[in-house]
Tab-separated table of C-alpha atoms (C1' of nucleotides) in Angstrom:
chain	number	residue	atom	x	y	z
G	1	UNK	CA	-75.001	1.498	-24.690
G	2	UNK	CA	-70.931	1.067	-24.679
G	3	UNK	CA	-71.077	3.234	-22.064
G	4	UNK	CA	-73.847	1.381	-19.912
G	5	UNK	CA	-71.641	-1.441	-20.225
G	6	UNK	CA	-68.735	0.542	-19.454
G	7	UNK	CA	-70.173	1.402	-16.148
G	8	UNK	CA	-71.630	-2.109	-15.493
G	9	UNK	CA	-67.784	-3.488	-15.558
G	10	UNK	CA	-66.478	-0.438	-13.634
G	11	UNK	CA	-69.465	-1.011	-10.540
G	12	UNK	CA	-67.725	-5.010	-11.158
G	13	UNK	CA	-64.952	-3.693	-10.013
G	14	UNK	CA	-65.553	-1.639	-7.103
G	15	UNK	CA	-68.153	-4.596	-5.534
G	16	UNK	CA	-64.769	-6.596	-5.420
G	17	UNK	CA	-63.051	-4.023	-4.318
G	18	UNK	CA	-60.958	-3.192	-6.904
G	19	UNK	CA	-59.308	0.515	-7.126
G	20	UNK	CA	-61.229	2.053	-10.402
G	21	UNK	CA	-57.217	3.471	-11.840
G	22	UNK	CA	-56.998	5.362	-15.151
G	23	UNK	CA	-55.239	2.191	-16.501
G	24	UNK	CA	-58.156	0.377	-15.933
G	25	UNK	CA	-60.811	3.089	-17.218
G	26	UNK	CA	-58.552	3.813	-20.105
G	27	UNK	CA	-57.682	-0.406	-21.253
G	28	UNK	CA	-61.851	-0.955	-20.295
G	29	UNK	CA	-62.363	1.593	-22.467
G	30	UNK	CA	-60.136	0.531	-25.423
G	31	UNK	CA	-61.997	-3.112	-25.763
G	32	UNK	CA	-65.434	-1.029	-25.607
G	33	UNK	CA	-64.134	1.042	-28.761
G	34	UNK	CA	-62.838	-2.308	-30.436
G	35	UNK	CA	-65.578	-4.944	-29.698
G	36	UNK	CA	-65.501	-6.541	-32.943
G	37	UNK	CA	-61.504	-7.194	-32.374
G	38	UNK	CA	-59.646	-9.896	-30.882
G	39	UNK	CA	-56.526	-7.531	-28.963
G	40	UNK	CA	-53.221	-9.068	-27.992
G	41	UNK	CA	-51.573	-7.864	-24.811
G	42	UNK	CA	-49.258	-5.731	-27.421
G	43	UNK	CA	-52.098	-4.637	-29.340
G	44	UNK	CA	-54.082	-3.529	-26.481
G	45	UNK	CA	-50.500	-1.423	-25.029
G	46	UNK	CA	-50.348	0.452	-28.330
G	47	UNK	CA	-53.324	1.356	-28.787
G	48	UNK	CA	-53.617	2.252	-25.246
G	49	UNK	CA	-50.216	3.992	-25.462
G	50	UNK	CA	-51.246	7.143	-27.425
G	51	UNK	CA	-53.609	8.274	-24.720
G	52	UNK	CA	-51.471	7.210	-22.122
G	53	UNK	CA	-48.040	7.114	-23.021
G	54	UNK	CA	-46.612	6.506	-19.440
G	55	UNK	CA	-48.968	2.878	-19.465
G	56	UNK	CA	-46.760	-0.002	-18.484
G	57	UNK	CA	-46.795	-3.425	-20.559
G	58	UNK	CA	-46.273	-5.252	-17.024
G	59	UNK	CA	-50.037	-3.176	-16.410
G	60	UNK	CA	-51.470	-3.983	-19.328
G	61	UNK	CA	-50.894	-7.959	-18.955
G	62	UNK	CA	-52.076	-7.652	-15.070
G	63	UNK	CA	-55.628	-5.721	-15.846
G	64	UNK	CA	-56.277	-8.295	-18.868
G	65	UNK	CA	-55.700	-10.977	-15.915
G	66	UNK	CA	-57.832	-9.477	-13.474
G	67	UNK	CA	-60.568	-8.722	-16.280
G	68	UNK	CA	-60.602	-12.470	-17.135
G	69	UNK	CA	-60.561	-13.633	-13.477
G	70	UNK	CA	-63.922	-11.477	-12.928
G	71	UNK	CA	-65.222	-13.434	-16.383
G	72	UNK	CA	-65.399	-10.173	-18.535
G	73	UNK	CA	-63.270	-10.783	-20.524
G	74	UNK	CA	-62.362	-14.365	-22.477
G	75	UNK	CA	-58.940	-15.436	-22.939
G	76	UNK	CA	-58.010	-17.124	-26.469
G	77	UNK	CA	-55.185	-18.930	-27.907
G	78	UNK	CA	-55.271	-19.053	-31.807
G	79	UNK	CA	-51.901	-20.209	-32.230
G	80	UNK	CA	-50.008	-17.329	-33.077
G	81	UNK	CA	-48.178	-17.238	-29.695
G	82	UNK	CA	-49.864	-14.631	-27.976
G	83	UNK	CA	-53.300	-14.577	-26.096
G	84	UNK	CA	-55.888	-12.487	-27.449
G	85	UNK	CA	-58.989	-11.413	-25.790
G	86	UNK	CA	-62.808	-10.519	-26.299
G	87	UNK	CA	-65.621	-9.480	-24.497
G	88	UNK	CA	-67.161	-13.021	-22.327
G	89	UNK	CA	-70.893	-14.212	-23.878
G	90	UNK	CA	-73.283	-15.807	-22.026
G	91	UNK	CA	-73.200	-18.672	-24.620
G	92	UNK	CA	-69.490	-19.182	-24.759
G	93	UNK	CA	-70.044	-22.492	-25.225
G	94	UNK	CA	-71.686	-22.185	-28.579
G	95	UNK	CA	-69.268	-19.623	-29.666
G	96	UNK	CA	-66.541	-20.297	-31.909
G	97	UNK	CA	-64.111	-18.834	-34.229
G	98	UNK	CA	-62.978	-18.428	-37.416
G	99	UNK	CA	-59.265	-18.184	-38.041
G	100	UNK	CA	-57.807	-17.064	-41.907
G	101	UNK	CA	-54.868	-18.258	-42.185
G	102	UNK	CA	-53.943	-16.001	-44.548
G	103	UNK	CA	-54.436	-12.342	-43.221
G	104	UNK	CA	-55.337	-13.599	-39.544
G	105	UNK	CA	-58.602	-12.266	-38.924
G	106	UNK	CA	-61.019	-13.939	-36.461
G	107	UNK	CA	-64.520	-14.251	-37.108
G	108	UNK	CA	-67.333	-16.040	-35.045
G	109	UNK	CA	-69.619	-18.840	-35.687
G	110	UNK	CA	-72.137	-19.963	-33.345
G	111	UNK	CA	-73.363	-23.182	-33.356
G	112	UNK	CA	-74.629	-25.839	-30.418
G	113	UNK	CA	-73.910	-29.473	-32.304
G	114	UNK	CA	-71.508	-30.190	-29.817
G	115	UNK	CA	-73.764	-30.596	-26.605
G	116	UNK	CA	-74.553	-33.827	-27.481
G	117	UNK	CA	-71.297	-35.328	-28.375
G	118	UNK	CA	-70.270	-34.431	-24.550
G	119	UNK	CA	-72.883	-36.845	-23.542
G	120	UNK	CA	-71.246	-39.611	-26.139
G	121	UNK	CA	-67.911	-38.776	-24.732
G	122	UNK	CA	-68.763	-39.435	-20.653
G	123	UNK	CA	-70.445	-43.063	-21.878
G	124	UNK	CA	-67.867	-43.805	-24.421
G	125	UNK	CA	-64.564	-42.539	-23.192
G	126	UNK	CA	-65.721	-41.764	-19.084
G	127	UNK	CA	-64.299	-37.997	-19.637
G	128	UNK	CA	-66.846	-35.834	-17.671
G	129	UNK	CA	-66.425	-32.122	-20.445
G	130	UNK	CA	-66.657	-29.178	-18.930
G	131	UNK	CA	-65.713	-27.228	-21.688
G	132	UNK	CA	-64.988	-27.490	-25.416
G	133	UNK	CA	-63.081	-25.124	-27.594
G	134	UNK	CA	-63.362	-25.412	-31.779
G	135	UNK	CA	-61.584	-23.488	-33.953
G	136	UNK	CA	-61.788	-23.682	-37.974
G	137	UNK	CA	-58.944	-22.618	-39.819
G	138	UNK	CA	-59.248	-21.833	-43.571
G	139	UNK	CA	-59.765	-18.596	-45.633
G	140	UNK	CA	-61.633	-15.631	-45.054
G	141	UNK	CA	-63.798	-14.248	-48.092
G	142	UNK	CA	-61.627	-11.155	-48.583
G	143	UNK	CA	-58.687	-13.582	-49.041
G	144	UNK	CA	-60.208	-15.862	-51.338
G	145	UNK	CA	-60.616	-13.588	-53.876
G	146	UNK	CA	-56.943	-12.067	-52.834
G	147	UNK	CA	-55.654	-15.334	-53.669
G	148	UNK	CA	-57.656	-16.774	-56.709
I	1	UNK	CA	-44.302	-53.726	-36.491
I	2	UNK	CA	-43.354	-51.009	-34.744
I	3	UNK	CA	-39.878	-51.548	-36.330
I	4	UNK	CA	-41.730	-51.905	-39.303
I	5	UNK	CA	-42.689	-48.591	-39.011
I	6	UNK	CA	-39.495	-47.002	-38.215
I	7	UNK	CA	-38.029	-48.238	-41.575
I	8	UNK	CA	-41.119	-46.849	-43.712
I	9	UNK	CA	-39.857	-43.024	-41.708
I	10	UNK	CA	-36.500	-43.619	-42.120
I	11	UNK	CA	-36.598	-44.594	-45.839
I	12	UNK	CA	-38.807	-41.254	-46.071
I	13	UNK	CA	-35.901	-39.383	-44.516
I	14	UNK	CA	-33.657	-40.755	-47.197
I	15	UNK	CA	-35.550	-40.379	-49.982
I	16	UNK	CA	-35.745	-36.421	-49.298
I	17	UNK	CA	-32.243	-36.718	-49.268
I	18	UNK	CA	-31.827	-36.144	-45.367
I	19	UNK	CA	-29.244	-37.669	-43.279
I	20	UNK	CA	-30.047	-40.093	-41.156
I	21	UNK	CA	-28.464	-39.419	-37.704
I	22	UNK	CA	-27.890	-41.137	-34.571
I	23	UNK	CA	-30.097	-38.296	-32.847
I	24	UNK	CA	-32.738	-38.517	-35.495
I	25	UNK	CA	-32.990	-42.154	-35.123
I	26	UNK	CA	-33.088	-41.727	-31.183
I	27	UNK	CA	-35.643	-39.079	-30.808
I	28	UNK	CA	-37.525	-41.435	-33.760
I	29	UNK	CA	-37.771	-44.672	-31.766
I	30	UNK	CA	-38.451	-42.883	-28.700
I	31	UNK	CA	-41.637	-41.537	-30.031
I	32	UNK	CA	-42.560	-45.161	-31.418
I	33	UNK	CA	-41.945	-45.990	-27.675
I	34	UNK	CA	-44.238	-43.190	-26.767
I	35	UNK	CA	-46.973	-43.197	-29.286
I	36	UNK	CA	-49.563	-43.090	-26.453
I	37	UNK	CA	-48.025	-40.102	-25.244
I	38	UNK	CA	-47.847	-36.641	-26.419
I	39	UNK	CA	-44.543	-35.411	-25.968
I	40	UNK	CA	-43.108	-31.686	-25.447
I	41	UNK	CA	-39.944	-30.660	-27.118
I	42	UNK	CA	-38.613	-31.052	-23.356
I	43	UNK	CA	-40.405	-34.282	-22.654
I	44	UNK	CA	-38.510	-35.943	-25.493
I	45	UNK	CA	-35.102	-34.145	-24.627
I	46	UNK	CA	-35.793	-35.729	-21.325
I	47	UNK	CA	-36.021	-39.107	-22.232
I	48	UNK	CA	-33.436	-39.175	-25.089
I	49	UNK	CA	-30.735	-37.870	-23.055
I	50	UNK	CA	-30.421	-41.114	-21.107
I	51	UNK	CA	-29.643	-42.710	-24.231
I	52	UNK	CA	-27.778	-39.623	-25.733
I	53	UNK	CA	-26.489	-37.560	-22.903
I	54	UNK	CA	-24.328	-35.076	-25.446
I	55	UNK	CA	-27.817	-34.241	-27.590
I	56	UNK	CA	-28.808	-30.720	-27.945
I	57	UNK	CA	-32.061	-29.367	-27.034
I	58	UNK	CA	-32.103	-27.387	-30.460
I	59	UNK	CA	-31.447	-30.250	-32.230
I	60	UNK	CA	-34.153	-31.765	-30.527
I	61	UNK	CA	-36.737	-28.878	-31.480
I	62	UNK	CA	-35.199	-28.881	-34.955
I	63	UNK	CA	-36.110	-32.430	-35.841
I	64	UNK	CA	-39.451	-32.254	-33.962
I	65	UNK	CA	-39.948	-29.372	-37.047
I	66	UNK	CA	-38.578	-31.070	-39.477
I	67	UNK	CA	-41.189	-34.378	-38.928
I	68	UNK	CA	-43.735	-32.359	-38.611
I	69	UNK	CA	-42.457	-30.596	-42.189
I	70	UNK	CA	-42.644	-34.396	-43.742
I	71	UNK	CA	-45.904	-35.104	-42.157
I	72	UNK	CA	-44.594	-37.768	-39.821
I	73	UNK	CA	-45.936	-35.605	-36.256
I	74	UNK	CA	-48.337	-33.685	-35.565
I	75	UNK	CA	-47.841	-30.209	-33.746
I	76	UNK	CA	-50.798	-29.561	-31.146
I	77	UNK	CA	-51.279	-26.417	-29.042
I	78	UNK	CA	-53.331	-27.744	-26.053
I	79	UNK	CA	-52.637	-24.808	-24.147
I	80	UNK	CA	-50.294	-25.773	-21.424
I	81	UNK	CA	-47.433	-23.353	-22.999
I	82	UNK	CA	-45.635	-25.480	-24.724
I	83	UNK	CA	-46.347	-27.742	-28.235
I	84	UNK	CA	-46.739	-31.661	-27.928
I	85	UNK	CA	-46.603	-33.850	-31.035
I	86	UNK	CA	-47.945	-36.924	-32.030
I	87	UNK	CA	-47.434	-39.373	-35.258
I	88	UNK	CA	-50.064	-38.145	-37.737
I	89	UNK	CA	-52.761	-39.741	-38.851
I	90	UNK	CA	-54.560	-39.965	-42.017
I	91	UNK	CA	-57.871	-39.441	-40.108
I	92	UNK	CA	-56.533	-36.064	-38.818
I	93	UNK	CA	-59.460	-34.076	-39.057
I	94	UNK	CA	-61.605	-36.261	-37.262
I	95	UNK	CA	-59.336	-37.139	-34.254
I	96	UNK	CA	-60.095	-34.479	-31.402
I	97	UNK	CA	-58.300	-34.722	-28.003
I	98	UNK	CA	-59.654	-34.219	-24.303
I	99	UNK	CA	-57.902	-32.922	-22.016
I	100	UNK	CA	-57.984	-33.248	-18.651
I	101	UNK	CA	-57.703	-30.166	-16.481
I	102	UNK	CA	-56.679	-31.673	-13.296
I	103	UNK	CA	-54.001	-34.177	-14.476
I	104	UNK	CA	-53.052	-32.896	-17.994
I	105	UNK	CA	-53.410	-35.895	-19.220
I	106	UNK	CA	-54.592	-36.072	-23.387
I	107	UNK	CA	-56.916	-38.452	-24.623
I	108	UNK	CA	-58.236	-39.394	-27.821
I	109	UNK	CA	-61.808	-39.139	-29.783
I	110	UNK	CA	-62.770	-39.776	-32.999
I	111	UNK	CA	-65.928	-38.327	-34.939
I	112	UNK	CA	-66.810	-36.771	-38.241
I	113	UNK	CA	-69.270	-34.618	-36.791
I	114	UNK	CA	-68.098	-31.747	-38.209
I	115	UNK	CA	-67.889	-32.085	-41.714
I	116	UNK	CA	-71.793	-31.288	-42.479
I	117	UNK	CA	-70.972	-27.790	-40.123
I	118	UNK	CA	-68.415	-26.610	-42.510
I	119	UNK	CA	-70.753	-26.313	-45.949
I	120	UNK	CA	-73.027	-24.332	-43.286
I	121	UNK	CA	-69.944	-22.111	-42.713
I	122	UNK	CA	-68.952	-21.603	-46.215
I	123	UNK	CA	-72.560	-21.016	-47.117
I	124	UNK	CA	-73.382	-18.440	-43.884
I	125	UNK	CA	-69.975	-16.680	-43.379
I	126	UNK	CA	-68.139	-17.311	-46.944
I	127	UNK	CA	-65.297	-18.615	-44.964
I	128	UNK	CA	-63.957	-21.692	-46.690
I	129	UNK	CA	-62.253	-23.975	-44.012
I	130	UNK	CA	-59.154	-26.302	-44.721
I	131	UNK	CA	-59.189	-27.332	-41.527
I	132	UNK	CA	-60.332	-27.131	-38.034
I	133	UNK	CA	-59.610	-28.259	-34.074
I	134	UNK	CA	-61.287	-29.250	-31.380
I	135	UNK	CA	-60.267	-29.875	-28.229
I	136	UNK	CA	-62.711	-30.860	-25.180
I	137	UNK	CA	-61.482	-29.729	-21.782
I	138	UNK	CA	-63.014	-31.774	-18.256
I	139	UNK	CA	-62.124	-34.355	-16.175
I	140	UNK	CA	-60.683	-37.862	-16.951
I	141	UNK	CA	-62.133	-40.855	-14.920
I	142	UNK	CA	-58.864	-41.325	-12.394
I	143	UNK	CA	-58.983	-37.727	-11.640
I	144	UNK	CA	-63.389	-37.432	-10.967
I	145	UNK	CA	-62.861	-40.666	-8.634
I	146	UNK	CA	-60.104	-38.741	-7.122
I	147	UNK	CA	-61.390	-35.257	-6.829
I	148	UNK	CA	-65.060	-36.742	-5.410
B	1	DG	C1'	-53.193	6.811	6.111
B	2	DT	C1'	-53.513	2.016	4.075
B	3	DT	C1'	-53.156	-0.899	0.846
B	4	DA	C1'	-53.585	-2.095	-3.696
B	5	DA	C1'	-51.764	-0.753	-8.124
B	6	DT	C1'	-48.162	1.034	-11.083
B	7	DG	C1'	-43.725	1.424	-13.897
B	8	DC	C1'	-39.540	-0.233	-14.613
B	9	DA	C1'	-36.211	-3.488	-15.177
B	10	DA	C1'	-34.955	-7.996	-14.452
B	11	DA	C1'	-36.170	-12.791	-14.700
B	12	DG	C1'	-38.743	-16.874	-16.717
B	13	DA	C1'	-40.164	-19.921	-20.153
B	14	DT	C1'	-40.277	-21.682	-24.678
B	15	DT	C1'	-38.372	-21.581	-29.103
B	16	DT	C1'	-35.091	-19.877	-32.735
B	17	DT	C1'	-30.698	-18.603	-34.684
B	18	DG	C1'	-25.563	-17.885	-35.659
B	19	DC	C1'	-21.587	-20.188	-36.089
B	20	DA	C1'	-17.621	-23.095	-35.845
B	21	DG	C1'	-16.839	-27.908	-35.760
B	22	DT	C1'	-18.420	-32.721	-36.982
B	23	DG	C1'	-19.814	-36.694	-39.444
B	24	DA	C1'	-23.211	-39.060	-42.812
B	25	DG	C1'	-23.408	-40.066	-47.464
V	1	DC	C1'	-14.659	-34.606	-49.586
V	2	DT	C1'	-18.880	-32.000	-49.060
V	3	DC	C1'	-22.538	-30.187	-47.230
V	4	DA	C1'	-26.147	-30.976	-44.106
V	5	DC	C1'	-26.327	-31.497	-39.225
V	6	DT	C1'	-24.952	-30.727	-34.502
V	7	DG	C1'	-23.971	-28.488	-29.933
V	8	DC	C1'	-23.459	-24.497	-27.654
V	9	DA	C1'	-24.455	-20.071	-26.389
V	10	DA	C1'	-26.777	-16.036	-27.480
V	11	DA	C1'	-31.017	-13.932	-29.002
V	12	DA	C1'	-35.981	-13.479	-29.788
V	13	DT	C1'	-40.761	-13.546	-27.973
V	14	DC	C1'	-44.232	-13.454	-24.912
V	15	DT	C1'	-45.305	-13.167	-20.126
V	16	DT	C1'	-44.472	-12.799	-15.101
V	17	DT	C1'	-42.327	-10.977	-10.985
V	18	DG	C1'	-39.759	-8.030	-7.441
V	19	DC	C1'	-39.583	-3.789	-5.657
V	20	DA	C1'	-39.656	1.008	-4.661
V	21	DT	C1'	-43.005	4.575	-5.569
V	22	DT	C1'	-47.604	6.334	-6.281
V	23	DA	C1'	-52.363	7.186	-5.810
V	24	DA	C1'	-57.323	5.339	-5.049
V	25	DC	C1'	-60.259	4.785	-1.431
DNA sequence: GTTAATGCAAAGATTTTGCAGTGAG
DNA sequence: CTCACTGCAAAATCTTTGCATTAAC
């Protein structure tokens, strides 16, 4: 099933005419084995790095580029200064995340309440959305028992 | 009332036994003359150094932190590389922005919508939230007459 | 063979920090 | 007079870019 989707992404690729490198294979493969994760740039390179050591940063930063341009993968900024990337949903727009402030960890929440503020926001304020983007920051349940 | 205002954050600066400096008071009253605005670390280094030609970007960044430490700004991320601030308000968590992908400009909207989704959260993901943000991303109504 | 892709190192951009000198209280 | 604050320059971080070399197609 990874793999299905692992060849899915590579055919992606090759339709646009993209060359199918080992960087790419070996990065594609490295979200497949961490779907549940949010990677960094830095995160991806090291764990990347032990099964290709001679991977360049600069190459790791370009593929997560091109794998966002072709919408497979979805760029996030959770405030910690870095972009951090997951696999693209069909429903990104009812997808949203969870951030502990605490240990760091994103989680998801889906919800759709916000589809009908947009339409109080083009008669109220004349702002046509296109896209929204809702994060809630707070404390995950592993640290709330950490902490109390 | 504005100069009402500067008093009530300069008293405030005082009373935590900070010093009240020339640059502090400039890069204050250039946010009162700004409060529509949301202003980069560079946008108010900008327009202070007509004013103060010999101040320091660090400073600048420094006392941007150190109002946002007394709760005077607000830090926002909206994305564009760089943090804005704003004067805080008391109705933080219901005050979302839009912003405007064309023109970068960063408007304003108010609405408590939220609050009933966050018992839902605690109750479906154990995730207690403190706090969350929104931001709505389209087009403001100069630039959809202009881009149409 | 062509042309896109890579690795490296250098450059960019934003923000932070070290430190000697300055000035607000 | 003291100690927090400042300006400057250097450093830290994340990300992008230029370029000669490599390798996918």
């Amino acid at each position: 099933m990874a793999d299905e989707q692992y060849e899915i992404i590579c055919d992606r690729l090759r339709d646009n005419s993209y060359k199918l490198t080992p960087q790419r294979q070996t990065i594609l493969r490295t979200f497949l084995d961490n779907a549940d994760r949010h990677l960094s740039a830095e995160d991806v390179y090291s764990l990347v790095k032990h099964e290709y050591p001679d991977m360049g940063l600069a190459t790791v930063y370009r593929t997560l580029d091109l794998l966002a341009e072709l919408g497979i993968l979805q760029k996030n900024d959770f405030g910690d200064g870095r972009s951090r990337y997951e696999f693209a949903r069909k429903d990104l727009h009812h997808h949203h995340h969870l951030i502990c402030l605490n240990c760091g960890e994103v989680s998801e929440f889906d919800d759709d309440l916000l589809e009908s503020l947009e339409a109080v926001i083009l008669k109220r304020n004349h702002f046509k959305v296109v896209d929204h983007n809702l994060k809630f920051l707070g404390y995950c349940r592993k640290c709330q028992s950490t902490l109390e």
